GROMACS .gro file of C-alpha atoms in nm:
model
   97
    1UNK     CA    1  -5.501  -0.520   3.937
    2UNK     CA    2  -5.447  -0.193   4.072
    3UNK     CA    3  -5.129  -0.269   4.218
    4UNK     CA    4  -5.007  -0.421   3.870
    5UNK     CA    5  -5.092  -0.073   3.678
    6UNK     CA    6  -4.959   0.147   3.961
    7UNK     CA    7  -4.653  -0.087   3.947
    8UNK     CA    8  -4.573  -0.070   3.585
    9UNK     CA    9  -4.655   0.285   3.605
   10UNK     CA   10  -4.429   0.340   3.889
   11UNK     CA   11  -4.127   0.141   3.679
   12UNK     CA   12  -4.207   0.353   3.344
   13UNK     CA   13  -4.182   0.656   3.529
   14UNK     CA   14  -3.828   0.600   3.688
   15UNK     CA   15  -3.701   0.467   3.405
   16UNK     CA   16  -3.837   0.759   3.189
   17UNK     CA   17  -3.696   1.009   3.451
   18UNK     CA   18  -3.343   0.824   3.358
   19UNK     CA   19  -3.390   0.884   2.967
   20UNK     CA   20  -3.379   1.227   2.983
   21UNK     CA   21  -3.071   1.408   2.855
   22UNK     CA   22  -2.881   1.609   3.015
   23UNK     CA   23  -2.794   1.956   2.886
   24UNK     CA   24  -2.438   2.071   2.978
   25UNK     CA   25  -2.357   2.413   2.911
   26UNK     CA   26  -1.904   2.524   2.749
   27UNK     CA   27  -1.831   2.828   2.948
   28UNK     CA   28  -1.489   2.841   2.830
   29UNK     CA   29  -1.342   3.122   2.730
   30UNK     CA   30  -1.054   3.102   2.505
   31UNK     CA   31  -0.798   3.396   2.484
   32UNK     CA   32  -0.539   3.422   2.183
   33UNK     CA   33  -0.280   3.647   2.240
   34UNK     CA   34  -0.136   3.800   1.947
   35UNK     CA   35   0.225   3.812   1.832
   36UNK     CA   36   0.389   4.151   1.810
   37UNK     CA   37   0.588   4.209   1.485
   38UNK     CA   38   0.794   4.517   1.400
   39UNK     CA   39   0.921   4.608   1.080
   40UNK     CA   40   1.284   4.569   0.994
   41UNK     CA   41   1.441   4.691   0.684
   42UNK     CA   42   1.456   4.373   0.413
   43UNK     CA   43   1.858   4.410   0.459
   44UNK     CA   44   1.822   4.311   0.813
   45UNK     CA   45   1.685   3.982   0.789
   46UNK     CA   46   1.978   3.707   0.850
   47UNK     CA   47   2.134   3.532   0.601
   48UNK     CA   48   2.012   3.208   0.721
   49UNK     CA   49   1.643   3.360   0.636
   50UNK     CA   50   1.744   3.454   0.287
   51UNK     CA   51   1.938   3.147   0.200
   52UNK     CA   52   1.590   2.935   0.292
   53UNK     CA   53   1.376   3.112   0.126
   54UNK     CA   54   1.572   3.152  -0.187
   55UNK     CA   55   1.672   2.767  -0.166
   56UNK     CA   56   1.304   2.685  -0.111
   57UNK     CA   57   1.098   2.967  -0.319
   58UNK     CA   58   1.274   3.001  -0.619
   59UNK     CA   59   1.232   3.360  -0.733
   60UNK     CA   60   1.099   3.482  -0.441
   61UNK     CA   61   1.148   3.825  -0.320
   62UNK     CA   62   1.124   3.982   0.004
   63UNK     CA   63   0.843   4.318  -0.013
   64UNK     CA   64   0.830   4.305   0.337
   65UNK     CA   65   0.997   4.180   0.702
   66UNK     CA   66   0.899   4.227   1.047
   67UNK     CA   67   1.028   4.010   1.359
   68UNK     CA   68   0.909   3.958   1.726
   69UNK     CA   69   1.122   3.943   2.037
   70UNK     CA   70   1.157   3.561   1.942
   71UNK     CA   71   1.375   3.656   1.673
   72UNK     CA   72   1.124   3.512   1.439
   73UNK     CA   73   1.081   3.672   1.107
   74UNK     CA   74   0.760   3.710   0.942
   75UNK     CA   75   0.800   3.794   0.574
   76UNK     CA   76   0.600   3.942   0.301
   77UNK     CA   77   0.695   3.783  -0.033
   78UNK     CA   78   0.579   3.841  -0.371
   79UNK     CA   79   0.615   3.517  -0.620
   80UNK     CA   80   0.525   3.454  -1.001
   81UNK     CA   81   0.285   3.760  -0.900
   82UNK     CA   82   0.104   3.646  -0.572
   83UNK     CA   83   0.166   3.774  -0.237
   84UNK     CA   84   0.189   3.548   0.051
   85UNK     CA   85   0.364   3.553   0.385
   86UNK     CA   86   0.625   3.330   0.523
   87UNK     CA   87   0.716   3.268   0.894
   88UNK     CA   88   1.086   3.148   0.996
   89UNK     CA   89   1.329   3.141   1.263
   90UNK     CA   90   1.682   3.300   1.298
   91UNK     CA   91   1.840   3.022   1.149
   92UNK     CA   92   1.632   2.961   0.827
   93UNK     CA   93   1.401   2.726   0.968
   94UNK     CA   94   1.012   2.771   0.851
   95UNK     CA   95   0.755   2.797   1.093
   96UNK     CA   96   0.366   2.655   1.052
   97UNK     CA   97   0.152   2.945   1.202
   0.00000   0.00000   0.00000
């Protein structure tokens, strides 16, 4: 009879030993490097930009441009009286960021 308990006991304990969960620990570290845009006069951006975003965003305006060494232009516009800002490339194309 002894045997039996110690057995059972025995079986309960490895398989309870096997039920526990096990804790792992993320260590890591994400880094986001941010883009570097300079301001450029609203006359500088291309043509290509302008055409877009007057094609797209009728009666936008430009308040502000900046671009990166990417030659993508990050632009400030002001619309029906909300500001938002625009990313695109060189050639007019508009870019999700």
């Amino acid at each position: 009879m002894k045997k039996v308990i110690l057995a059972s006991a025995l079986v309960f304990g490895i398989f309870a030993a096997q039920a526990t969960p096990v804790i792992a620990h993320n260590n890591n570290i994400v880094t986001v490097q941010q883009e570097e845009f300079t301001e450029v006069p609203v006359d500088q951006v291309p043509q290509e930009v302008s055409d877009a975003l007057s094609r797209d965003f009728e009666g936008a305006t430009i308040s502000k441009a900046y671009t990166n060494e990417a030659k993508e232009y990050k632009l400030e516009i002001s619309m029906n009286g909300e500001e938002n800002v625009l990313f695109a490339d060189k050639d007019g194309n508009w870019i999700q960021k």
